[in-house]
Each structure stands twice: as C-alpha cells, then as structure tokens.
Amino acid sequence: MAILGPTSTAEAATAAQLRQPTTAALAAEADDLRAECADHSEANSTTGWVKSRFETCVHQPVSLTLKRANGEILGHLTFDLWVLGFAYDGSRRVDYVSSIENIVPVSVSGGDDPATWVLSQQYSDAVNLGGSGADPVITPPADTLRSALLAEWVAVPQWTVTYTSPDTGGYDPANSQIVAGRITLAMTITSPTAVPWIEPDMAHSDIRFDYAGPVAGKYQGTVFTGARVELQLSLSDPEVEQSARHILDAQQFPERTFPSWTGKTVPGAQEPLHRLTDTAQRDANREQAIKTCKDVWGDYSGTGLECDEYPFASTKERGEDNLRYSARLIDGTDNGKGGNRLNAVYTLNRVLDGDAFYVTIIP
C-alpha cells in the first residue's frame, strides 16, 4: 500500500504554530463532549471514556458517607463528577474541565451541618521516564487545588486546569522531545468533626507530548495514549474496495493469501500493528512484497496493477524474516487511495514510531 510523503514546507510551517483554544471554544467543545459522554458507560470509571487521541471524559455518580473516628455517621453526600479532557494536535498542551454537580448533602441528628463541609479537588502529574525522551518535564498550572464549601461548588461547579510541556523551540529530526506522563485527580471531603473522606485516584489519564515533526502531521502535539487508533476501510467503498478485500482475506482467510504456509495467521484485527518510520526498513519490506507478487503472478509491469502488502510496509509486524503477511496485485489507483487513508490515520492521530493501531474492514 503506497503512502504519501510529508506536507509541503509552507504547510509544515503553518502546522508548527501553537494553537491555543479560546475560553469560548473550549466551553463549546466541553458541551459537545458531555452530550456524547453521557451515552457511554465506560465514562463511569477512573480512566473514563477515551473518545479519541484528543478527547476523553469521566462521568461518575458518587455516593459517600462521612463518619467520626468512632464510626458514628455524620451525614451522606451524593454528587456527579465530570472531567472532560482535551489534548491538541499542534500544541504541547492538555486541558481538563472539571466539575462537581447535583450536590445533595444529607445530615443526620447530631451530625455536622452540611454548610461546613469542604470538598477539595487536587490535580497532580507524574512523568513516565521509561516512555519519555531526555529531560522530560510536565508544567502544571499555577493552581492545581480547588478547596471550597459545598455552597461555593453549587454556585460555581466548574473549573479548568491546563498542563503543558516545554520544548526546545524548534524541530529536531533526531529528538522528538517526547514526554509521557499521567495526570491524576484526587478528591477529599471534610467537616469539623469527621474523618476526612479521601480518594487519591478519582480519575486519571495517560498523555504524551511530542515534537515529532512531519511524520506526525503537525509538527508538535499532545495525545491521550489510552485511545484506540483504527484504520477502517469498507468493502463497498469503490475507492478502496480491492484494498479492503485483500486485508479482510489476510485477516480472516490467510489460506487464500501468499506467501502460503501451514498455520499462517496475519495480525491487525485483534492483534495490533505498530507503526514503523524507518525508511530503509520500509523499503526493504516493500521489496519483499514485490518479490512475492512477481513469484506468484510474474511480470505485471504495464498492467496498471500494483503489489499491495498487508500488514503494511510501514509497520513493525513486517520484516524480512516475518512471513505473517500477504502480497497481492490490485488496481494501482485503489492501492494509492488505501495508502492515503493509512497516512491520514497516522497524521491525524499523531501515530509515532512504535505506536499501536488496528485495522477493521466493514461491509
């Protein structure tokens, strides 16, 4: 499958500019994400629903009991927790729009007055040294803690925190300036005589900042690494129907594909593929596929056909010693369109070298 090269110099320069969302734009995105998030049960968890590499949300109904040290119940509290996360293709930045809503306190006889209860949210960051480059830094906002009485949360339920990562100020092909880490939200409820209710991990997300350059599309960006990245092709799409059929056969009917060997399996559907950016290895993978096509179909020059390979030459699952692949002659235009679709998945999702993705064929 052929892949287009990087964007032009002018496009690259434009892409390199930082794009900072306005408050109004962020509010509009938050409203849209909330509407979608409400329909996904995965949101009711610490990791939430990871919609994409650039959007994630947590929506948890919380019910808790406040007690004294002797176990005496002081009261009950229910509320809805929302955390909407936004990463950016074009900026080393991530925003979290956090809110506490539908607060319902219930006091008991002899308990503390709910008007004295204090609810706190504390954000923190941790760098994953193993997944980062040299000297990784995550820069927190000036305020990572909001601690307020319940009435103040009712009056102003929402606040926003922004994390960034510094860079060298320019693109260096030898240094992608990767910073991998985790942002975590902890919460605490206190009252004058209660033992504090503490949850150190109400929500968290794994993020990655990079300055990988044109291989990732825009020169820099931030992603939620927990997102599933998927190339989806349709058998009924006339532009890529032959590419789609080849991939489906390789995934589901490997006995129909070449090279042929007993027990052959091909990854990509349940077992992920991983991007390969080394141009020399990609070229070697492609030459191996072309050799297979010529061995099976002979000289096809001048026919308008091209040798399509799956898994793609741009994946680590291909390799000169790995025969878990299929090569097939398909229409050259179809092959080119399929390559364009793959390249779009790479660049629109900031898929870097070694990143996992899946391939799904639909009717």
Short mmCIF file of C-alpha atoms in Angstrom, two decimals:
data_model
loop_
_atom_site.label_atom_id
_atom_site.label_comp_id
_atom_site.label_asym_id
_atom_site.label_seq_id
_atom_site.Cartn_x
_atom_site.Cartn_y
_atom_site.Cartn_z
CA MET A 1 0.00 0.00 0.00
CA ALA A 2 1.57 3.28 -1.11
CA ILE A 3 1.87 6.17 1.33
CA LEU A 4 2.12 9.86 0.52
CA GLY A 5 5.10 11.83 1.77
CA PRO A 6 5.12 14.73 4.29
CA THR A 7 3.29 18.01 3.83
CA SER A 8 4.85 20.91 1.96
CA THR A 9 7.21 23.36 3.65
CA ALA A 10 4.51 26.03 3.80
CA GLU A 11 2.00 23.63 5.32
CA ALA A 12 4.59 22.43 7.81
CA ALA A 13 5.37 25.98 8.90
CA THR A 14 1.70 26.70 9.48
CA ALA A 15 1.26 23.42 11.36
CA ALA A 16 4.19 24.25 13.60
CA GLN A 17 2.40 27.23 15.11
CA LEU A 18 0.89 26.65 18.55
CA ARG A 19 -2.89 26.62 18.58
CA GLN A 20 -4.34 27.76 21.89
CA PRO A 21 -8.11 27.32 22.28
CA THR A 22 -10.16 30.27 23.41
CA THR A 23 -12.34 30.01 26.51
CA ALA A 24 -15.46 30.09 24.36
CA ALA A 25 -14.16 27.38 22.05
CA LEU A 26 -13.23 25.15 24.98
CA ALA A 27 -16.67 25.64 26.54
CA ALA A 28 -18.35 24.67 23.26
CA GLU A 29 -16.17 21.56 22.93
CA ALA A 30 -16.96 20.63 26.54
CA ASP A 31 -20.69 20.87 25.89
CA ASP A 32 -20.41 18.63 22.83
CA LEU A 33 -18.27 16.06 24.63
CA ARG A 34 -20.62 15.95 27.64
CA ALA A 35 -23.54 15.13 25.38
CA GLU A 36 -21.65 12.18 23.87
CA CYS A 37 -20.11 11.09 27.15
CA ALA A 38 -23.50 10.60 28.81
CA ASP A 39 -24.20 7.72 26.40
CA HIS A 40 -21.04 5.75 27.25
CA SER A 41 -20.96 3.55 30.35
CA GLU A 42 -17.15 3.47 30.20
CA ALA A 43 -17.21 7.06 31.45
CA ASN A 44 -18.16 5.77 34.90
CA SER A 45 -14.59 4.71 35.74
CA THR A 46 -11.28 6.24 36.74
CA THR A 47 -9.99 6.15 33.15
CA GLY A 48 -13.31 7.19 31.67
CA TRP A 49 -14.35 7.00 28.04
CA VAL A 50 -11.40 7.80 25.80
CA LYS A 51 -13.21 9.03 22.71
CA SER A 52 -10.07 9.73 20.68
CA ARG A 53 -6.43 10.73 20.96
CA PHE A 54 -7.70 14.24 21.69
CA GLU A 55 -10.82 13.84 23.84
CA THR A 56 -11.63 11.90 26.99
CA CYS A 57 -14.30 12.13 29.67
CA VAL A 58 -15.16 10.83 33.13
CA HIS A 59 -18.72 10.95 34.46
CA GLN A 60 -19.15 9.30 37.84
CA PRO A 61 -22.19 9.41 40.15
CA VAL A 62 -20.62 9.44 43.63
CA SER A 63 -22.26 8.48 46.93
CA LEU A 64 -20.34 8.61 50.21
CA THR A 65 -20.78 8.67 53.98
CA LEU A 66 -18.97 10.92 56.44
CA LYS A 67 -18.11 9.40 59.83
CA ARG A 68 -16.38 10.29 63.07
CA ALA A 69 -13.34 8.33 64.21
CA ASN A 70 -15.58 6.11 66.38
CA GLY A 71 -17.63 5.12 63.34
CA GLU A 72 -20.59 7.38 64.12
CA ILE A 73 -22.28 8.54 60.91
CA LEU A 74 -22.38 12.30 60.45
CA GLY A 75 -24.06 12.52 57.09
CA HIS A 76 -24.23 11.44 53.48
CA LEU A 77 -23.32 13.17 50.24
CA THR A 78 -24.08 12.46 46.61
CA PHE A 79 -22.87 14.34 43.54
CA ASP A 80 -21.89 13.91 39.89
CA LEU A 81 -18.24 14.17 38.93
CA TRP A 82 -17.37 15.35 35.42
CA VAL A 83 -13.85 15.54 33.99
CA LEU A 84 -13.57 16.47 30.32
CA GLY A 85 -10.08 16.23 28.84
CA PHE A 86 -8.82 17.93 25.67
CA ALA A 87 -5.43 17.34 24.05
CA TYR A 88 -4.29 19.24 20.97
CA ASP A 89 -2.84 18.37 17.59
CA GLY A 90 -0.47 21.31 17.13
CA SER A 91 0.21 22.23 20.77
CA ARG A 92 2.02 20.69 23.75
CA ARG A 93 -0.97 21.27 25.98
CA VAL A 94 -3.83 19.43 27.64
CA ASP A 95 -6.91 20.93 29.34
CA TYR A 96 -9.18 19.37 31.94
CA VAL A 97 -12.62 20.87 32.53
CA SER A 98 -13.61 19.56 35.95
CA SER A 99 -16.96 19.99 37.69
CA ILE A 100 -19.00 18.79 40.68
CA GLU A 101 -22.73 18.91 40.02
CA ASN A 102 -26.06 17.83 41.52
CA ILE A 103 -24.71 18.05 45.07
CA VAL A 104 -27.14 16.59 47.61
CA PRO A 105 -25.98 16.60 51.27
CA VAL A 106 -27.97 14.73 53.92
CA SER A 107 -27.20 15.42 57.58
CA VAL A 108 -28.18 13.18 60.49
CA SER A 109 -29.16 14.12 64.00
CA GLY A 110 -26.11 15.25 65.90
CA GLY A 111 -24.02 15.42 62.75
CA ASP A 112 -22.10 18.34 61.32
CA ASP A 113 -24.01 21.00 59.41
CA PRO A 114 -23.53 20.37 55.65
CA ALA A 115 -22.85 24.10 55.30
CA THR A 116 -19.48 23.39 56.97
CA TRP A 117 -18.47 20.53 54.69
CA VAL A 118 -15.50 21.25 52.42
CA LEU A 119 -14.94 19.48 49.10
CA SER A 120 -11.48 19.55 47.51
CA GLN A 121 -10.10 18.57 44.13
CA GLN A 122 -6.35 18.23 43.66
CA TYR A 123 -4.68 17.56 40.30
CA SER A 124 -1.16 16.13 40.07
CA ASP A 125 1.21 14.96 37.36
CA ALA A 126 3.82 12.23 37.08
CA VAL A 127 6.36 11.70 34.30
CA ASN A 128 6.78 8.22 32.83
CA LEU A 129 10.56 8.18 32.45
CA GLY A 130 10.53 4.90 30.54
CA GLY A 131 8.28 6.32 27.84
CA SER A 132 9.95 9.73 27.61
CA GLY A 133 12.98 11.23 25.97
CA ALA A 134 15.78 13.18 27.62
CA ASP A 135 14.99 15.67 30.40
CA PRO A 136 11.18 15.26 30.35
CA VAL A 137 9.17 18.00 32.05
CA ILE A 138 5.43 18.49 32.60
CA THR A 139 4.49 22.02 33.65
CA PRO A 140 1.45 22.23 35.96
CA PRO A 141 -0.89 25.23 36.16
CA ALA A 142 -0.47 27.81 38.92
CA ASP A 143 -3.43 26.33 40.78
CA THR A 144 -3.89 22.56 40.94
CA LEU A 145 -6.10 22.63 44.05
CA ARG A 146 -9.64 23.85 44.48
CA SER A 147 -10.97 23.57 48.03
CA ALA A 148 -14.37 25.11 48.80
CA LEU A 149 -17.57 24.79 50.79
CA LEU A 150 -20.41 22.90 49.13
CA ALA A 151 -22.29 26.17 48.55
CA GLU A 152 -19.36 27.53 46.56
CA TRP A 153 -19.32 24.41 44.36
CA VAL A 154 -23.04 24.81 43.77
CA ALA A 155 -22.54 28.44 42.78
CA VAL A 156 -19.51 27.73 40.55
CA PRO A 157 -19.42 23.99 39.77
CA GLN A 158 -16.72 24.10 37.10
CA TRP A 159 -13.04 24.96 36.83
CA THR A 160 -10.27 24.28 34.31
CA VAL A 161 -6.65 23.17 34.71
CA THR A 162 -4.05 23.26 31.94
CA TYR A 163 -0.84 21.25 31.73
CA THR A 164 1.90 21.98 29.19
CA SER A 165 5.38 20.73 28.40
CA PRO A 166 8.31 22.94 27.39
CA ASP A 167 10.21 22.25 24.18
CA THR A 168 13.43 23.41 22.60
CA GLY A 169 11.62 25.82 20.31
CA GLY A 170 12.35 24.01 17.09
CA TYR A 171 12.07 20.74 15.23
CA ASP A 172 14.96 18.31 15.55
CA PRO A 173 14.66 15.09 13.49
CA ALA A 174 16.94 13.33 15.98
CA ASN A 175 14.89 14.32 19.03
CA SER A 176 11.11 14.01 19.13
CA GLN A 177 11.09 15.64 22.60
CA ILE A 178 8.64 13.05 23.89
CA VAL A 179 7.26 13.48 27.40
CA ALA A 180 4.93 10.74 28.60
CA GLY A 181 3.04 11.01 31.86
CA ARG A 182 -0.14 10.71 33.84
CA ILE A 183 -2.49 13.38 35.18
CA THR A 184 -4.45 12.31 38.27
CA LEU A 185 -7.38 13.84 40.13
CA ALA A 186 -7.69 13.25 43.89
CA MET A 187 -10.67 14.31 46.00
CA THR A 188 -11.29 14.95 49.69
CA ILE A 189 -14.41 15.72 51.76
CA THR A 190 -14.01 17.12 55.27
CA SER A 191 -16.20 18.51 58.03
CA PRO A 192 -15.35 19.88 61.51
CA THR A 193 -15.58 16.52 63.32
CA ALA A 194 -15.42 13.93 60.53
CA VAL A 195 -12.58 11.68 59.49
CA PRO A 196 -11.69 13.03 56.03
CA TRP A 197 -13.06 11.06 53.10
CA ILE A 198 -10.15 10.71 50.70
CA GLU A 199 -9.98 9.18 47.22
CA PRO A 200 -6.46 9.58 45.77
CA ASP A 201 -7.46 8.44 42.27
CA MET A 202 -10.90 9.65 41.26
CA ALA A 203 -9.78 9.93 37.65
CA HIS A 204 -6.60 9.77 35.62
CA SER A 205 -5.40 9.87 32.03
CA ASP A 206 -2.15 8.97 30.32
CA ILE A 207 -0.79 11.64 27.99
CA ARG A 208 2.14 12.21 25.66
CA PHE A 209 3.65 15.45 24.41
CA ASP A 210 5.87 15.34 21.31
CA TYR A 211 7.67 17.47 18.73
CA ALA A 212 7.96 14.69 16.17
CA GLY A 213 7.67 16.87 13.08
CA PRO A 214 6.07 15.99 9.72
CA VAL A 215 5.98 12.24 10.40
CA ALA A 216 3.14 13.02 12.81
CA GLY A 217 1.39 15.63 10.66
CA LYS A 218 1.53 18.87 12.62
CA TYR A 219 5.00 19.41 13.99
CA GLN A 220 4.03 19.09 17.66
CA GLY A 221 1.09 17.94 19.71
CA THR A 222 -0.37 16.10 22.67
CA VAL A 223 -2.42 12.90 22.75
CA PHE A 224 -4.25 10.64 25.18
CA THR A 225 -2.33 7.41 24.73
CA GLY A 226 -5.20 5.24 26.01
CA ALA A 227 -7.22 5.85 22.84
CA ARG A 228 -7.73 3.07 20.31
CA VAL A 229 -6.45 4.11 16.89
CA GLU A 230 -8.09 2.34 13.97
CA LEU A 231 -7.90 2.33 10.19
CA GLN A 232 -11.33 1.43 8.86
CA LEU A 233 -11.95 0.51 5.23
CA SER A 234 -15.20 -0.54 3.59
CA LEU A 235 -15.77 -3.31 1.05
CA SER A 236 -18.48 -1.14 -0.51
CA ASP A 237 -16.23 1.90 -0.95
CA PRO A 238 -15.30 1.93 -4.67
CA GLU A 239 -12.09 3.85 -3.98
CA VAL A 240 -10.56 1.15 -1.76
CA GLU A 241 -12.69 -1.96 -2.25
CA GLN A 242 -9.75 -4.05 -3.51
CA SER A 243 -7.51 -2.93 -0.64
CA ALA A 244 -10.28 -3.75 1.82
CA ARG A 245 -10.88 -7.20 0.31
CA HIS A 246 -7.19 -8.01 0.44
CA ILE A 247 -6.95 -7.04 4.12
CA LEU A 248 -10.10 -8.99 5.03
CA ASP A 249 -8.79 -12.10 3.30
CA ALA A 250 -5.44 -11.76 5.05
CA GLN A 251 -7.08 -11.34 8.45
CA GLN A 252 -9.86 -13.93 8.16
CA PHE A 253 -8.79 -16.28 5.36
CA PRO A 254 -4.97 -16.30 5.35
CA GLU A 255 -5.02 -19.61 3.44
CA ARG A 256 -6.17 -17.59 0.41
CA THR A 257 -3.08 -15.39 0.51
CA PHE A 258 0.60 -15.50 -0.48
CA PRO A 259 3.13 -16.43 0.74
CA SER A 260 1.32 -19.62 1.64
CA TRP A 261 2.30 -21.78 4.61
CA THR A 262 0.54 -24.08 7.05
CA GLY A 263 -0.92 -22.37 10.12
CA LYS A 264 -0.45 -18.88 8.74
CA THR A 265 -2.04 -16.02 10.70
CA VAL A 266 -1.93 -12.31 9.98
CA PRO A 267 -2.23 -9.57 12.67
CA GLY A 268 -4.12 -6.28 12.68
CA ALA A 269 -7.69 -7.12 13.71
CA GLN A 270 -7.32 -8.37 17.29
CA GLU A 271 -3.53 -8.24 17.50
CA PRO A 272 -2.42 -4.66 16.86
CA LEU A 273 0.02 -3.37 14.29
CA HIS A 274 2.77 -0.91 15.24
CA ARG A 275 3.99 1.93 13.06
CA LEU A 276 7.46 1.80 11.52
CA THR A 277 9.04 5.07 10.39
CA ASP A 278 12.49 3.78 9.36
CA THR A 279 12.54 4.44 5.61
CA ALA A 280 15.21 1.83 4.81
CA GLN A 281 13.28 -0.92 6.57
CA ARG A 282 10.02 0.18 4.94
CA ASP A 283 11.68 -0.02 1.51
CA ALA A 284 13.04 -3.49 2.32
CA ASN A 285 9.57 -4.62 3.41
CA ARG A 286 8.07 -3.33 0.18
CA GLU A 287 10.70 -5.03 -1.96
CA GLN A 288 9.98 -8.32 -0.22
CA ALA A 289 6.28 -7.97 -1.06
CA ILE A 290 7.05 -7.11 -4.70
CA LYS A 291 9.21 -10.22 -4.95
CA THR A 292 6.28 -12.32 -3.67
CA CYS A 293 3.93 -10.75 -6.24
CA LYS A 294 6.37 -11.48 -9.07
CA ASP A 295 6.93 -15.04 -7.88
CA VAL A 296 3.17 -15.71 -7.96
CA TRP A 297 1.91 -13.57 -10.87
CA GLY A 298 5.01 -12.92 -12.92
CA ASP A 299 5.93 -9.61 -14.56
CA TYR A 300 2.98 -7.24 -14.10
CA SER A 301 4.61 -4.08 -15.44
CA GLY A 302 2.35 -2.05 -17.75
CA THR A 303 -0.85 -3.64 -16.41
CA GLY A 304 -1.93 -0.81 -14.11
CA LEU A 305 -1.69 -3.23 -11.21
CA GLU A 306 0.46 -2.73 -8.14
CA CYS A 307 1.68 -5.05 -5.41
CA ASP A 308 -0.33 -4.39 -2.26
CA GLU A 309 1.10 -5.67 1.02
CA TYR A 310 -0.61 -6.32 4.35
CA PRO A 311 0.46 -5.77 7.09
CA PHE A 312 1.69 -2.56 5.61
CA ALA A 313 5.36 -1.97 4.84
CA SER A 314 5.20 0.87 7.38
CA THR A 315 4.56 -1.50 10.31
CA LYS A 316 6.93 -3.35 12.61
CA GLU A 317 4.93 -6.54 12.03
CA ARG A 318 6.53 -6.61 8.59
CA GLY A 319 10.13 -7.64 8.39
CA GLU A 320 12.35 -9.60 6.09
CA ASP A 321 12.22 -12.59 8.44
CA ASN A 322 8.48 -12.35 9.18
CA LEU A 323 6.23 -14.28 6.79
CA ARG A 324 2.97 -13.29 8.51
CA TYR A 325 2.00 -11.07 5.61
CA SER A 326 0.13 -11.15 2.33
CA ALA A 327 1.06 -9.69 -1.05
CA ARG A 328 -1.50 -9.32 -3.84
CA LEU A 329 -1.84 -7.48 -7.15
CA ILE A 330 -4.60 -4.88 -7.04
CA ASP A 331 -5.56 -1.82 -9.08
CA GLY A 332 -2.90 0.87 -8.73
CA THR A 333 -5.36 3.67 -8.06
CA ASP A 334 -7.08 1.64 -5.35
CA ASN A 335 -3.68 0.89 -3.82
CA GLY A 336 -2.81 4.59 -3.76
CA LYS A 337 -6.12 5.56 -2.17
CA GLY A 338 -5.60 2.93 0.51
CA GLY A 339 -2.16 4.34 1.23
CA ASN A 340 -3.63 7.81 1.55
CA ARG A 341 -6.17 6.53 4.09
CA LEU A 342 -3.43 4.89 6.13
CA ASN A 343 -1.28 8.02 6.07
CA ALA A 344 -4.28 10.07 7.24
CA VAL A 345 -4.72 7.76 10.23
CA TYR A 346 -1.05 8.22 11.10
CA THR A 347 -1.03 12.00 10.85
CA LEU A 348 -4.49 12.80 12.19
CA ASN A 349 -3.85 10.68 15.29
CA ARG A 350 -0.17 11.53 15.83
CA VAL A 351 0.84 7.89 15.45
CA LEU A 352 4.57 7.81 16.13
CA ASP A 353 7.13 5.06 15.63
CA GLY A 354 6.08 2.01 17.66
CA ASP A 355 2.53 3.24 18.34
CA ALA A 356 -0.18 0.59 18.09
CA PHE A 357 -3.21 0.69 15.80
CA TYR A 358 -5.81 -1.68 14.42
CA VAL A 359 -7.33 -2.32 11.01
CA THR A 360 -11.05 -3.03 10.66
CA ILE A 361 -12.89 -3.94 7.48
CA ILE A 362 -16.61 -3.19 7.33
CA PRO A 363 -19.22 -4.15 4.71
#
